[in-house]
PDB file of C-alpha atoms and ligand atoms in Angstrom:
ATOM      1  CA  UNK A 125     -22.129 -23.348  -7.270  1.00 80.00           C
ATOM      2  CA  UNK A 126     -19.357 -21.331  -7.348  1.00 94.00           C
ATOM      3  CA  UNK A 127     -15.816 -22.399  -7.518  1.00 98.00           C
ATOM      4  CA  UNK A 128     -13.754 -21.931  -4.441  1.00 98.00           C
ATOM      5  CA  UNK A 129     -10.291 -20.236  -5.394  1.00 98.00           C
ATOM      6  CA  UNK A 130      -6.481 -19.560  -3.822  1.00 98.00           C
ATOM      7  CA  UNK A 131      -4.920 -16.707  -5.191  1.00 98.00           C
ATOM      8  CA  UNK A 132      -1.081 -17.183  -4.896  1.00 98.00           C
ATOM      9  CA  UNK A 133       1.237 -14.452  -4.973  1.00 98.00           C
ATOM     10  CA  UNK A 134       4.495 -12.935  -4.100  1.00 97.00           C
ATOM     11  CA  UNK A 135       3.977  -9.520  -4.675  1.00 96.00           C
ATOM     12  CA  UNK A 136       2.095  -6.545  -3.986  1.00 96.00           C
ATOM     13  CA  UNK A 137      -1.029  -8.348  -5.176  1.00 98.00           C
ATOM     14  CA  UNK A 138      -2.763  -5.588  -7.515  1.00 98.00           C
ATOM     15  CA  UNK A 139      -3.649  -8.819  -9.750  1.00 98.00           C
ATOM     16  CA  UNK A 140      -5.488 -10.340  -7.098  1.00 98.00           C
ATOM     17  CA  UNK A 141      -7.224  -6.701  -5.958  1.00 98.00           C
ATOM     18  CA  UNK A 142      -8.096  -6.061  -9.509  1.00 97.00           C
ATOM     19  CA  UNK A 143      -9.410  -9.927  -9.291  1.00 98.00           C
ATOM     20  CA  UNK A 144     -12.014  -9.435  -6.027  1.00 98.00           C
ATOM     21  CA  UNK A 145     -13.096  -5.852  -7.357  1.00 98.00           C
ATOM     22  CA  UNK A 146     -13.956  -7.782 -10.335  1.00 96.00           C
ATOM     23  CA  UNK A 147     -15.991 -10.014  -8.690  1.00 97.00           C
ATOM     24  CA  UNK A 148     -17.732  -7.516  -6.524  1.00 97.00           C
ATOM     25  CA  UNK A 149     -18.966  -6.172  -9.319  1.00 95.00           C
ATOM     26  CA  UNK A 150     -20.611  -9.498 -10.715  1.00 94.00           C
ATOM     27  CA  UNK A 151     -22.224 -10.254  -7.449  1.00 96.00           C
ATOM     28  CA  UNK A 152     -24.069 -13.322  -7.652  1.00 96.00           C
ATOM     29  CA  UNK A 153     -23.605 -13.720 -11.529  1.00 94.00           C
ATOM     30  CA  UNK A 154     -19.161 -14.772 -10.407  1.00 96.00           C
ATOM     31  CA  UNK A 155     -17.870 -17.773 -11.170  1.00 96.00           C
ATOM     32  CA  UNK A 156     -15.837 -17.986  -8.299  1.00 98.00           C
ATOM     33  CA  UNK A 157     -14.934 -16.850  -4.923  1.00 98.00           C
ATOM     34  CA  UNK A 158     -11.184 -15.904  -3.390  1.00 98.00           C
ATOM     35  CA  UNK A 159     -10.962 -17.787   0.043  1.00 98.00           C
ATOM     36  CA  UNK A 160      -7.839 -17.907   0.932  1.00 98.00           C
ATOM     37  CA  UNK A 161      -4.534 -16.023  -0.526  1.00 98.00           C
ATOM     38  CA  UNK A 162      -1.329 -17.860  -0.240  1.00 98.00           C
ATOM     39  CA  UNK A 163       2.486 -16.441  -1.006  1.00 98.00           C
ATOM     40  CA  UNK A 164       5.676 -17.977  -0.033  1.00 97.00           C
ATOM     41  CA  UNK A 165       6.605 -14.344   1.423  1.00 97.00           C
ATOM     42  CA  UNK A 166       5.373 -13.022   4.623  1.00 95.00           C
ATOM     43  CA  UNK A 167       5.789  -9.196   3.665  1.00 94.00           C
ATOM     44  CA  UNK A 168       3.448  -9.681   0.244  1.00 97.00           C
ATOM     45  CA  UNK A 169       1.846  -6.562   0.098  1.00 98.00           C
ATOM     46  CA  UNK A 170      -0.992  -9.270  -1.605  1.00 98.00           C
ATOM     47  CA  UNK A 171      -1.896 -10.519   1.787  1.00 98.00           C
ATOM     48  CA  UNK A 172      -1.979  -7.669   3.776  1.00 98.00           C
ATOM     49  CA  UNK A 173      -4.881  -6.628   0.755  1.00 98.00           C
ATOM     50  CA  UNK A 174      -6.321 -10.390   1.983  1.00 98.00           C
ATOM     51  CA  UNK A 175      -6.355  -9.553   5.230  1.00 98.00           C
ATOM     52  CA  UNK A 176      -8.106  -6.269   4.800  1.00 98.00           C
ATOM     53  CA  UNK A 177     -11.249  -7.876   3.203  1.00 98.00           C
ATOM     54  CA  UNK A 178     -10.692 -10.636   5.890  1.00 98.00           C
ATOM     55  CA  UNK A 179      -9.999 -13.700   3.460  1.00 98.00           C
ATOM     56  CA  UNK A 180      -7.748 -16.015   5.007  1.00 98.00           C
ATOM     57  CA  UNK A 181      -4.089 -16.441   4.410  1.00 98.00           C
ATOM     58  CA  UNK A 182      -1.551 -18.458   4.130  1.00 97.00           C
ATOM     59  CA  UNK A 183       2.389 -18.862   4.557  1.00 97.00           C
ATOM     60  CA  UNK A 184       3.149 -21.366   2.246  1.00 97.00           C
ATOM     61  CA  UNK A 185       6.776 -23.514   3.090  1.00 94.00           C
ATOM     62  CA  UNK A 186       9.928 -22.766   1.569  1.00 92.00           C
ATOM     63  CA  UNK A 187      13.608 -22.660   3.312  1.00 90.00           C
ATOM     64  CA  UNK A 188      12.830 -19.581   4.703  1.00 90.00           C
ATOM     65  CA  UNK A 189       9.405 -21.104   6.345  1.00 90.00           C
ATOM     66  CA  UNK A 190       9.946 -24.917   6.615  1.00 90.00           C
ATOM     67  CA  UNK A 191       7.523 -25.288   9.813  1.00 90.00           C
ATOM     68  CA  UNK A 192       4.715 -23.910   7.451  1.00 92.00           C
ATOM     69  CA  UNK A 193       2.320 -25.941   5.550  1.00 91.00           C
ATOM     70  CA  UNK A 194       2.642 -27.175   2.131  1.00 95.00           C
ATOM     71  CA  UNK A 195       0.506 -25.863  -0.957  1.00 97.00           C
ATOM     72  CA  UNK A 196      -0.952 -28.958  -1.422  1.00 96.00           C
ATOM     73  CA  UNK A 197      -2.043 -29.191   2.135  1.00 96.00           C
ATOM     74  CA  UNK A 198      -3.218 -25.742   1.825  1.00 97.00           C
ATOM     75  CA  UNK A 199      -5.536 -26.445  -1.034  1.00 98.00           C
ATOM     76  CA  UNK A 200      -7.178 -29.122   0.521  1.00 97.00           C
ATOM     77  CA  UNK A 201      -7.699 -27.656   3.729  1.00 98.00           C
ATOM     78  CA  UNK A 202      -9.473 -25.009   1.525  1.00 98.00           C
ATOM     79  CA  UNK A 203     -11.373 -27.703  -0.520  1.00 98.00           C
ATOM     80  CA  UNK A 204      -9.590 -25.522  -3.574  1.00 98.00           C
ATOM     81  CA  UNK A 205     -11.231 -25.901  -7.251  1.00 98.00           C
ATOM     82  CA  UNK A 206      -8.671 -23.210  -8.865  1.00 98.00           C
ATOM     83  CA  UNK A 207      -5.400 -22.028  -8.251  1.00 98.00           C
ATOM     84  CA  UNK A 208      -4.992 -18.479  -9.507  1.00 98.00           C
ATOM     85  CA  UNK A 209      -1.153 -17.337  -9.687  1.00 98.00           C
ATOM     86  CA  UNK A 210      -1.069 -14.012  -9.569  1.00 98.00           C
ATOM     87  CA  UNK A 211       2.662 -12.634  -9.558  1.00 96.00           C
ATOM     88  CA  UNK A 212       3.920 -16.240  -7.731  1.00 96.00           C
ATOM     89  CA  UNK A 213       7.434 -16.339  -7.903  1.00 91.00           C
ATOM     90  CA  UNK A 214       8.186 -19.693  -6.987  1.00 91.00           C
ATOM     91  CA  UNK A 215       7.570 -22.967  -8.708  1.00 88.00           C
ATOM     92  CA  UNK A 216       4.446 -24.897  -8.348  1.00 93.00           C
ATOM     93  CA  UNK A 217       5.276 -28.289  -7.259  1.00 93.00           C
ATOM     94  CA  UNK A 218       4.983 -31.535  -9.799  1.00 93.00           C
ATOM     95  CA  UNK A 219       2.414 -33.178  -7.571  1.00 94.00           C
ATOM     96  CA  UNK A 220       0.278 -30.083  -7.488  1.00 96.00           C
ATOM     97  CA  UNK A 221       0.331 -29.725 -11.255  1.00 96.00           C
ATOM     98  CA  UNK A 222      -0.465 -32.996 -11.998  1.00 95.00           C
ATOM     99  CA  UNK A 223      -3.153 -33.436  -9.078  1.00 95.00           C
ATOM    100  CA  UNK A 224      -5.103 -29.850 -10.453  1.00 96.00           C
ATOM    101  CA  UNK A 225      -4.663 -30.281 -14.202  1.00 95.00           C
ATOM    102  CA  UNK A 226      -6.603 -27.743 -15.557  1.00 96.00           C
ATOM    103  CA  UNK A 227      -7.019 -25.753 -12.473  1.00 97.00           C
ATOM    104  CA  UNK A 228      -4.296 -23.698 -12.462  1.00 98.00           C
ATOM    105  CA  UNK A 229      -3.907 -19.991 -14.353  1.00 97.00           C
ATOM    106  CA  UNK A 230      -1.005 -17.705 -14.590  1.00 97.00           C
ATOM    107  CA  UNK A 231      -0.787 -14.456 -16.170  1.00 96.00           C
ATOM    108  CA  UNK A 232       2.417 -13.226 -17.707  1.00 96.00           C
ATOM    109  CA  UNK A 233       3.113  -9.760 -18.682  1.00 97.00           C
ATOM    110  CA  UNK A 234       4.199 -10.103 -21.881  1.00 96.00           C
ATOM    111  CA  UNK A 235       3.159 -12.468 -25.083  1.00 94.00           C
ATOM    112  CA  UNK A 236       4.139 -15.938 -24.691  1.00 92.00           C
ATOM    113  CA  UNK A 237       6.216 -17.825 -25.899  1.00 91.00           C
ATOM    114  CA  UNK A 238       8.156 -15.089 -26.149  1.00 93.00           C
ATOM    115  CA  UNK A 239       9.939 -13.424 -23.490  1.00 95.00           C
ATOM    116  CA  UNK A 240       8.529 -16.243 -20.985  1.00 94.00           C
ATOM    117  CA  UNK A 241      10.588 -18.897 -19.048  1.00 90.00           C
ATOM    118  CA  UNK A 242      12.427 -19.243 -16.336  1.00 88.00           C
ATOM    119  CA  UNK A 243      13.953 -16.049 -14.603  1.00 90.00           C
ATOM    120  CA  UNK A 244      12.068 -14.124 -16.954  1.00 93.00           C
ATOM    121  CA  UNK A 245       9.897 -12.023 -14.147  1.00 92.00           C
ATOM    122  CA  UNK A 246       9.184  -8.435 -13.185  1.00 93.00           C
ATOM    123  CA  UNK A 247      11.019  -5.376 -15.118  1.00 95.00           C
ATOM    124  CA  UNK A 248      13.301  -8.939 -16.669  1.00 97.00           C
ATOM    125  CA  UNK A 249      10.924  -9.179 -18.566  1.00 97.00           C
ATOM    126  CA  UNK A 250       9.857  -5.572 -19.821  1.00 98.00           C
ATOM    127  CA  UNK A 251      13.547  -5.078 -20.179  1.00 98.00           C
ATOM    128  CA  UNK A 252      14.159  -7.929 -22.340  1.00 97.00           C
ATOM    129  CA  UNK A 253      11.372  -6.225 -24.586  1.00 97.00           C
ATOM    130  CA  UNK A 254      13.035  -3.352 -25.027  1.00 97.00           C
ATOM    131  CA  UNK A 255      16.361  -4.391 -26.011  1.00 97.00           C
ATOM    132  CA  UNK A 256      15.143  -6.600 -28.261  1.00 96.00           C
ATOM    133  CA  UNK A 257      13.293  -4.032 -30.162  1.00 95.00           C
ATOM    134  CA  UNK A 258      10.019  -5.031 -30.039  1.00 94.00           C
ATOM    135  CA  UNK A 259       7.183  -2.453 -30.700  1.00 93.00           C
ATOM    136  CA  UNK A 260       4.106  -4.472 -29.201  1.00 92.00           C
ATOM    137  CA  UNK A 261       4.015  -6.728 -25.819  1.00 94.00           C
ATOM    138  CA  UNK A 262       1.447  -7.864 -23.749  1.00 94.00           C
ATOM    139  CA  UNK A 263      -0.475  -9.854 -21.630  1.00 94.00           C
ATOM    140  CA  UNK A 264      -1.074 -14.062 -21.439  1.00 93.00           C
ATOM    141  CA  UNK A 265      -3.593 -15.729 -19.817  1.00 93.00           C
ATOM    142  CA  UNK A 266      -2.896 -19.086 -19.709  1.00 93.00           C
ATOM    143  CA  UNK A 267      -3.011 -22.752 -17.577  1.00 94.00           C
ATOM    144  CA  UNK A 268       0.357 -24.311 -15.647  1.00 95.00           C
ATOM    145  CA  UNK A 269       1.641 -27.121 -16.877  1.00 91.00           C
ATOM    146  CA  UNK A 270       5.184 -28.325 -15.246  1.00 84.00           C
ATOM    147  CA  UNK A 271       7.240 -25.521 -17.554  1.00 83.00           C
ATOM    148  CA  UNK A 272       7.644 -22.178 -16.653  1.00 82.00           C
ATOM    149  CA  UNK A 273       4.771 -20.335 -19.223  1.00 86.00           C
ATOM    150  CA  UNK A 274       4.486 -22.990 -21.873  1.00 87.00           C
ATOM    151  CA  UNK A 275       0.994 -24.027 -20.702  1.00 92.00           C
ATOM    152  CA  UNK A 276      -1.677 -23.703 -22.563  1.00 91.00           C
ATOM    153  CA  UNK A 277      -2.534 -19.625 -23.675  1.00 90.00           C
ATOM    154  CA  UNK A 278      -6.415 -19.010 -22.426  1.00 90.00           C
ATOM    155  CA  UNK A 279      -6.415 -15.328 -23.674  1.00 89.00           C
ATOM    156  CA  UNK A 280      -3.558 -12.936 -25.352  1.00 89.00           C
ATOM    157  CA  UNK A 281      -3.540  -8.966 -25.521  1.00 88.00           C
ATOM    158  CA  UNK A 282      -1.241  -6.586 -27.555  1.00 89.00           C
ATOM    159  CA  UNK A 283       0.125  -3.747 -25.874  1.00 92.00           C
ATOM    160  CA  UNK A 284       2.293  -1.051 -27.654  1.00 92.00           C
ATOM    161  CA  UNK A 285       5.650  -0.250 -26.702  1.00 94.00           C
ATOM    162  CA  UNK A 286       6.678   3.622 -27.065  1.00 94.00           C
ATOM    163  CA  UNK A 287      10.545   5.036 -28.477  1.00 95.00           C
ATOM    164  CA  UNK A 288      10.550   6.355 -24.005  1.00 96.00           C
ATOM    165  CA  UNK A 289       9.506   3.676 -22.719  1.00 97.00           C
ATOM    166  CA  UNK A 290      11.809   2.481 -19.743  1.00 98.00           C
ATOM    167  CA  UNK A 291      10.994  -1.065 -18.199  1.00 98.00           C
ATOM    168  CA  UNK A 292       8.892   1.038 -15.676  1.00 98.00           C
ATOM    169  CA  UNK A 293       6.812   2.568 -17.783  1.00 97.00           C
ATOM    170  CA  UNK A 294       6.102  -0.527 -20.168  1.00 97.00           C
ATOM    171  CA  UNK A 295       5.383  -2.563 -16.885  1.00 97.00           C
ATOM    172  CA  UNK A 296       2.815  -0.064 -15.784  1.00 97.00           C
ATOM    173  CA  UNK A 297       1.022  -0.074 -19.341  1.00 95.00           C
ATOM    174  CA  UNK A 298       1.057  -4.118 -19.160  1.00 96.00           C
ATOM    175  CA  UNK A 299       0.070  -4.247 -15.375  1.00 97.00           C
ATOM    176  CA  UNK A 300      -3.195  -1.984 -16.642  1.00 95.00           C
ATOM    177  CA  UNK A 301      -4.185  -4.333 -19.115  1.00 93.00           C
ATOM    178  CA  UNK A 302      -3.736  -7.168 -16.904  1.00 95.00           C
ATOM    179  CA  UNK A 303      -5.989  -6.016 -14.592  1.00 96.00           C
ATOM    180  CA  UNK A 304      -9.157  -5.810 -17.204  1.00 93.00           C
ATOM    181  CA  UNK A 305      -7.907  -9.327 -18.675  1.00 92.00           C
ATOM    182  CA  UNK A 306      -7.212 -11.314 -15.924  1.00 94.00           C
ATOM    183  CA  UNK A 307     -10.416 -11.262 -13.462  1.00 94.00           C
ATOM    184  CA  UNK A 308     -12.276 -11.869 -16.653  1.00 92.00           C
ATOM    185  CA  UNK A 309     -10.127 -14.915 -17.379  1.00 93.00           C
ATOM    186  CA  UNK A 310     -10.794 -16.048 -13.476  1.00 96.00           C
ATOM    187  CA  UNK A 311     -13.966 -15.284 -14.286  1.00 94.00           C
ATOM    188  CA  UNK A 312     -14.318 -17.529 -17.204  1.00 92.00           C
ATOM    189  CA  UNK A 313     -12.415 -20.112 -16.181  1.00 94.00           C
ATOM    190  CA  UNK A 314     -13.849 -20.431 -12.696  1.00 96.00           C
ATOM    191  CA  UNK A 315     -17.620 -20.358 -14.380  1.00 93.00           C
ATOM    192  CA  UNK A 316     -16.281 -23.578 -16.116  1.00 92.00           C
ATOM    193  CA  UNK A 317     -17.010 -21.293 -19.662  1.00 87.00           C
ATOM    194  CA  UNK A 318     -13.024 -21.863 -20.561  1.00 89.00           C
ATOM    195  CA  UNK A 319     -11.828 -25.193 -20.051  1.00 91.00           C
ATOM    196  CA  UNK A 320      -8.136 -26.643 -21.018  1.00 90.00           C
ATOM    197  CA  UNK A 321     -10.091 -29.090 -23.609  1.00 88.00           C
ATOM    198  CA  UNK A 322     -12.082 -25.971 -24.691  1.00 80.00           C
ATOM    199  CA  UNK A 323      -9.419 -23.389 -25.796  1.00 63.00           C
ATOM    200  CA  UNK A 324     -11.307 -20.972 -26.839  1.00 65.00           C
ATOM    201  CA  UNK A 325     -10.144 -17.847 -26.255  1.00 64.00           C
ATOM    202  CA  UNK A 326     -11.030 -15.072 -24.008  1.00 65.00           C
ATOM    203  CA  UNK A 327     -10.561 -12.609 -26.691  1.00 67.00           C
ATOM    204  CA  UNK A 328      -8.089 -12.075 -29.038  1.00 66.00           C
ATOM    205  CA  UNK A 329      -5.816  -8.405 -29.789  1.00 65.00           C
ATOM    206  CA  UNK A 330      -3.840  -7.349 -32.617  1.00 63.00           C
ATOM    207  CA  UNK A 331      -1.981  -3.880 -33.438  1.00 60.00           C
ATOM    208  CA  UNK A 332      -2.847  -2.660 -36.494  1.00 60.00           C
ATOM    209  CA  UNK A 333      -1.103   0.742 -38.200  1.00 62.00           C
ATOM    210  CA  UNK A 334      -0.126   0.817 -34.667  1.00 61.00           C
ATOM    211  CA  UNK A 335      -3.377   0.535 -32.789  1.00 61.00           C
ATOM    212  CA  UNK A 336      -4.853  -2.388 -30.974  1.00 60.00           C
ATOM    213  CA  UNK A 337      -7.632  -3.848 -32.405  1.00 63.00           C
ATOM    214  CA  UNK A 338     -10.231  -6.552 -30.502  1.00 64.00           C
ATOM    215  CA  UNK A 339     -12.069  -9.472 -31.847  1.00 64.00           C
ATOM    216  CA  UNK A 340     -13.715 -10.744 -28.886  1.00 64.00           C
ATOM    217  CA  UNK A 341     -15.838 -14.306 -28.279  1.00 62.00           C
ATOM    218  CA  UNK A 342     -19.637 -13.723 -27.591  1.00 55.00           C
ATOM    219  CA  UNK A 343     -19.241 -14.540 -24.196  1.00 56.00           C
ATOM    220  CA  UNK A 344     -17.734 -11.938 -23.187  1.00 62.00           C
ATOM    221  CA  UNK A 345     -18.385  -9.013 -22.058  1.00 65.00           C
ATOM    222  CA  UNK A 346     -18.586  -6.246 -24.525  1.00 67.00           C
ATOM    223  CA  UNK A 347     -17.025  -3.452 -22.219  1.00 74.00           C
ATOM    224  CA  UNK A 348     -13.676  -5.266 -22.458  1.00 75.00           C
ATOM    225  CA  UNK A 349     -12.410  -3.788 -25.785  1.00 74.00           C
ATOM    226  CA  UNK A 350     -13.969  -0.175 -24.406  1.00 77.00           C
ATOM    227  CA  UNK A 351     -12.073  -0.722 -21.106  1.00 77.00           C
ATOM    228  CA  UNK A 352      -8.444  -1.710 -22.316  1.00 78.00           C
ATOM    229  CA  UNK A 353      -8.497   1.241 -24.878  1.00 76.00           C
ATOM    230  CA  UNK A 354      -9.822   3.345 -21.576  1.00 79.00           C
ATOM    231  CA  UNK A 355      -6.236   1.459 -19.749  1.00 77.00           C
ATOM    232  CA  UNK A 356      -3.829   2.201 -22.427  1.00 77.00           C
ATOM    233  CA  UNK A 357      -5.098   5.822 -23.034  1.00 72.00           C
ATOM    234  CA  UNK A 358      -6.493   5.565 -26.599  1.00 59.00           C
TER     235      UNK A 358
HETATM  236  C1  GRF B 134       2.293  -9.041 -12.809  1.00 80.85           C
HETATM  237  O1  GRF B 134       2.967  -8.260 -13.743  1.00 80.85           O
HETATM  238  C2  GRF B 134       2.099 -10.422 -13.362  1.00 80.85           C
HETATM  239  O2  GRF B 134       2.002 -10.471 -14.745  1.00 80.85           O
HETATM  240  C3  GRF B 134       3.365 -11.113 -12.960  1.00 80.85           C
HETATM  241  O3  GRF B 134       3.680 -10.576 -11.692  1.00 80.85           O
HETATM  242  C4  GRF B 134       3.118  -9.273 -11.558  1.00 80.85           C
HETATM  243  C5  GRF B 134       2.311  -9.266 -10.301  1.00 80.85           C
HETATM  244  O4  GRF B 134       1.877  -7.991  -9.937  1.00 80.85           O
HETATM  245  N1  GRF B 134       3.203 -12.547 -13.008  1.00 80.85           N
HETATM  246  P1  GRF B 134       0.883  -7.827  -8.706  1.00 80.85           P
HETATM  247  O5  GRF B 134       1.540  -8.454  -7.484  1.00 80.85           O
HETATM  248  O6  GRF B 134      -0.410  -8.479  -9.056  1.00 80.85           O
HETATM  249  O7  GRF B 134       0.738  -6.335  -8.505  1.00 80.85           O
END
């Protein structure tokens, strides 16, 4: 059976495209399946990509919406089994954290704990990597607890940061990898293969003599090294 899944987002949803391409491409062999994308914004360029593939949306409530419905009564109208944030700006509430422990990912674009927390978002976040000096960032997978980023990391992967890069072109770099990590940690964790009592990781990245190098857990897929060296143009 395969788990039924709300992808939330407030953005321009490439997460959540990368996400169903991904799972196009497994077919039957998927985990899960997206039916219904939720965002607290009603311009998210995430559900008009919904819409196109005609998966239902939803306007979740905030000031700006209060006559919508809640996430939680969103979930259960779609019977949901995992929460996927993908790019969700906005909090998740207590009562939904506690009620779906363990069913609710995030991915962050750079490697927790650092440069996480709250208002760290967007180019914040890219910036705050390049002042500080840093020479490799990344990607974390990981599950929501009630902090912003401190749950607990699913999967991790380095990405270098150039002498030119801008907060632009670092985010682009991060976004690429995200895409090739994060439908695989759906994936995973959907399929019930990556549990929060069963931390084993997705994969793991280091930078040596300033290349990435992958160790990566037999379950997975072995085109994941080949495709994130593909993404950051090795
Ligand atoms: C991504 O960088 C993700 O890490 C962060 O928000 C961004 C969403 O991008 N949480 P998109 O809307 O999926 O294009």
């Amino acid at each position: 059976m395969t788990a039924r899944i709300a992808v939330l987002a407030s953005g321009g949803g490439s997460n959540l495209q990368a996400i169903l391409e991904h799972f196009d491409r497994l077919g039957e062999r998927r985990g899960g399946q997206v039916v219904v994308v939720a965002s607290d914004r009603a311009g998210a360029g995430a559900l008009e990509r919904a819409m196109s593939r005609d998966i239902p949306t939803s306007l979740i409530a905030t000031d700006k919406y209060p006559d919508r419905p809640q996430l939680e009564d969103v979930l259960r109208e779609y019977s949901i089994d995992l929460v996927v944030l993908a790019g969700y700006l906005k909090l998740v509430p207590i009562e939904v954290v506690m009620s779906h422990v363990g069913r609710i990912i995030n991915i962050h674009p750079a490697l927790l704990p650092s440069f996480g927390g709250p208002g760290m978002y967007g180019h914040r976040v890219h910036q705050a990597v390049i002042d500080s000096g840093a020479t490799v960032t990344g990607v974390t997978a990981h599950f929501v607890d009630n902090e912003y980023d401190r749950g607990r990391i699913i999967a991790q992967w380095p990405v270098p940061v150039f002498a030119a890069d801008d907060a632009r072109t670092l985010a682009a770099r991060v976004l690429r990898v995200e895409h090739i990590v994060y439908p695989r940690v759906v994936d995973a964790v959907a399929s019930g293969r990556t549990t929060l009592d069963n931390p084993c990781m997705l994969g793991v990245g280091a930078v040596v003599d300033g290349r990435p190098s992958f160790t990566l857990l037999p379950h997975e897929d072995s085109r994941l090294a080949e495709n994130i060296e593909l993404a950051l143009g090795h």
